[in-house]
Amino acid sequence: MCGIFGVHTHHKAVSTIIQGWKALEYRGYDSSGLAVLQKADIVTRRAEGKIENLEVLLEQQPISGVIGIGHTRWATHGTPTTDNAHPHRFKDVVVVHNGIIENHHILKQQLIERGHHFTSQTDSEVIPHMIQQYLDLGYSQTDAIAATLEQLEGSYAVGILIRQTPNTIYAARNASPLAIGESEDGLLLASDALALSSFTQKVYYPDENQ
Ligand code: GLU
């Protein structure tokens, strides 16, 4: 179990994610991390342990943006280290994941045989690698994400940023919870509607495989 949170509003993404997380921390405290779209790139900050550790890091190395995704981790695959903290990135694709990819061993092996190098022990890291692989083959972003998710066995709720598309958070779920909130300022997503309650009461629950 872990908590994902995403924000696409006119407000500062980092402080909004941290505010939302406070209601999600029960879902995991092995590490936390976030990514925001900043100008032409995506920047990430990750820290082992409680959210307070990430807040200290953000004071030392501040980032800002209006679109971002964040994750508090409850480790299922890989120790609770910074390297295993989400978001996981490969080239232009950044992903937060709640769930378990049961067939990650075989997917990882296939990618390693194609020359991919992994920096974490998590099951989740295959997701950005697979999406990027399809993008490199010329798939559209939505097709690359769909082609990846179709191959995943297990459970997932994901938030995805792609560097070339600065105004979009992609989100999807299968057997993991996900709530989308619509406020006057924009859209939010979270593993638990509780985390959206201080922003909006207008909450929508995506269907399985949506
Ligand atoms: N399986 C992923 C990991 O270990 C996500 C964990 C979770 O959903 O709590 O990083």
XYZ file of C-alpha atoms and ligand atoms in Angstrom:
220
model
C 0.000 0.000 0.000
C 1.209 3.472 -0.698
C -0.187 6.859 -1.496
C -0.058 8.686 -4.769
C -1.089 12.279 -5.228
C -1.148 14.445 -8.322
C -1.908 18.082 -8.922
C -2.699 20.069 -12.042
C -3.979 23.397 -10.765
C -2.962 27.027 -10.759
C -1.403 26.576 -7.340
C 2.087 25.604 -6.368
C 2.311 21.855 -6.922
C 4.893 21.068 -4.232
C 3.023 22.601 -1.294
C -0.294 21.167 -2.573
C 1.177 17.662 -2.785
C 2.634 17.928 0.713
C -0.708 19.138 2.057
C -2.491 16.220 0.355
C 0.067 13.729 1.626
C -0.600 14.563 5.234
C -3.854 12.635 4.826
C -2.104 9.753 3.034
C 0.866 9.153 5.269
C -0.897 6.188 6.902
C -0.491 4.458 3.521
C 3.290 4.358 3.675
C 6.240 6.015 5.284
C 9.260 4.101 3.929
C 10.068 7.028 1.659
C 8.472 9.878 -0.196
C 9.173 11.640 -3.433
C 7.697 14.018 -5.961
C 8.211 15.249 -9.497
C 7.149 18.542 -11.024
C 7.167 19.801 -14.563
C 9.540 22.717 -14.604
C 10.063 24.623 -17.833
C 11.291 22.047 -20.369
C 12.118 19.305 -17.881
C 10.769 17.224 -15.030
C 12.591 17.559 -11.720
C 12.332 15.057 -8.893
C 13.191 14.996 -5.196
C 13.138 11.786 -3.159
C 13.986 10.961 0.456
C 14.044 7.888 2.653
C 11.760 7.817 5.698
C 8.989 10.175 6.681
C 7.709 13.122 4.643
C 9.540 15.490 7.011
C 12.835 14.220 5.517
C 11.670 15.225 2.043
C 10.549 18.603 3.362
C 14.081 19.195 4.693
C 15.522 18.236 1.296
C 13.100 20.589 -0.459
C 14.216 23.446 1.786
C 17.822 22.753 0.772
C 17.031 22.077 -2.899
C 13.726 23.848 -3.682
C 11.690 23.098 -6.796
C 8.488 24.646 -8.098
C 5.853 24.070 -10.744
C 2.087 23.858 -11.123
C 1.887 20.245 -12.315
C 3.285 17.418 -10.236
C 2.982 13.887 -8.925
C 4.009 12.520 -5.544
C 4.281 9.214 -3.714
C 4.583 7.945 -0.167
C 5.925 4.398 -0.276
C 5.103 1.209 1.550
C 7.808 -1.036 0.104
C 6.754 -4.347 -1.418
C 9.757 -4.975 -3.684
C 13.107 -3.490 -2.741
C 14.333 -2.059 0.533
C 13.167 1.343 1.815
C 16.022 3.362 0.312
C 16.140 6.604 -1.655
C 17.017 4.711 -4.849
C 13.852 2.654 -4.451
C 11.700 5.712 -3.670
C 9.190 6.840 -6.296
C 8.871 8.652 -8.678
C 10.843 6.375 -10.983
C 12.181 7.900 -14.143
C 13.540 6.611 -17.417
C 14.532 9.286 -19.913
C 11.382 11.373 -20.541
C 8.918 9.306 -18.495
C 8.304 9.699 -14.765
C 5.954 7.393 -12.847
C 4.476 6.973 -9.369
C 2.927 3.558 -8.751
C 0.728 2.062 -6.052
C 0.413 -1.709 -6.269
C 2.392 -4.777 -7.222
C 3.548 -5.808 -10.709
C 3.490 -9.590 -10.352
C 5.273 -10.258 -13.654
C 7.992 -7.633 -13.184
C 10.823 -10.219 -13.222
C 10.100 -11.321 -16.766
C 9.421 -7.760 -17.992
C 12.662 -6.536 -16.422
C 14.616 -9.410 -17.945
C 13.248 -8.602 -21.419
C 14.273 -4.953 -21.006
C 17.752 -5.863 -19.707
C 18.225 -8.065 -22.774
C 17.456 -4.954 -24.868
C 20.143 -2.989 -23.036
C 18.107 -1.253 -20.323
C 19.800 -0.485 -17.023
C 17.807 -0.317 -13.791
C 18.619 1.858 -10.809
C 16.160 0.412 -8.257
C 15.099 -2.979 -6.945
C 11.410 -2.142 -7.335
C 8.801 -3.835 -9.481
C 7.549 -0.346 -10.443
C 10.628 0.769 -12.394
C 9.693 -1.400 -15.388
C 6.758 0.950 -16.082
C 8.694 4.062 -17.234
C 11.133 1.854 -19.171
C 8.314 0.143 -21.051
C 6.479 3.397 -21.825
C 9.702 5.009 -23.098
C 10.432 1.964 -25.222
C 7.084 2.364 -26.997
C 7.588 6.132 -27.381
C 10.954 5.407 -29.010
C 9.157 3.078 -31.435
C 6.910 5.979 -32.473
C 3.779 5.201 -30.436
C 1.681 8.166 -29.306
C 1.856 8.863 -25.591
C -1.556 7.358 -24.831
C -0.832 4.301 -27.000
C 2.562 3.823 -25.327
C 0.939 3.928 -21.900
C -1.894 1.609 -22.950
C 0.519 -0.892 -24.557
C 2.535 -0.930 -21.327
C -0.393 -1.290 -18.944
C -1.839 -4.144 -21.012
C 1.264 -6.188 -20.212
C 1.228 -5.621 -16.464
C -0.095 -8.429 -14.287
C -1.042 -7.425 -10.779
C -2.325 -4.161 -9.394
C -1.604 -0.556 -10.146
C -2.696 2.995 -9.783
C -0.249 5.187 -11.633
C 0.427 8.849 -12.185
C 2.642 9.581 -15.192
C 4.424 12.680 -16.475
C 6.049 12.820 -19.897
C 8.603 15.576 -20.419
C 7.437 16.626 -23.888
C 3.858 17.226 -22.724
C 3.996 19.959 -20.133
C 0.261 20.246 -19.445
C -0.762 16.656 -18.749
C -0.775 14.084 -15.969
C -1.738 10.631 -17.200
C -3.430 8.410 -14.612
C -4.773 4.859 -14.728
C -5.812 2.128 -12.353
C -6.369 -1.595 -12.091
C -7.155 -3.143 -8.682
C -5.605 -0.223 -6.776
C -7.634 2.757 -5.571
C -7.661 6.116 -7.326
C -9.801 9.205 -6.890
C -9.872 12.270 -9.140
C -10.886 15.601 -7.643
C -12.148 18.567 -9.600
C -11.750 21.917 -7.921
C -12.215 25.460 -9.209
C -8.447 25.620 -9.565
C -7.995 22.442 -11.575
C -7.634 18.698 -11.146
C -6.146 16.543 -8.413
C -5.674 12.817 -8.037
C -5.079 10.691 -4.976
C -5.113 7.120 -3.712
C -7.760 8.108 -1.180
C -10.517 10.711 -1.539
C -9.705 11.767 2.026
C -6.587 13.460 0.686
C -8.753 15.533 -1.683
C -11.282 16.653 0.913
C -9.497 19.853 1.862
C -9.416 20.883 -1.830
C -12.786 19.773 -3.225
C -15.907 17.733 -2.579
C -16.300 16.962 -6.289
C -14.666 13.546 -6.539
C -14.817 10.967 -9.311
C -13.668 7.353 -9.107
C -12.184 5.895 -12.326
C -13.368 2.399 -13.267
C -11.153 -0.670 -13.265
C -8.737 -0.501 -16.197
C -9.655 3.100 -16.924
N 5.503 -2.144 -5.395
C 5.937 -0.784 -5.331
C 7.188 -0.621 -4.508
O 7.557 -1.485 -3.747
C 4.818 0.121 -4.816
C 4.580 -0.125 -3.369
C 3.233 0.210 -2.865
O 2.245 0.275 -3.555
O 3.177 0.373 -1.635
O 7.841 0.384 -4.623
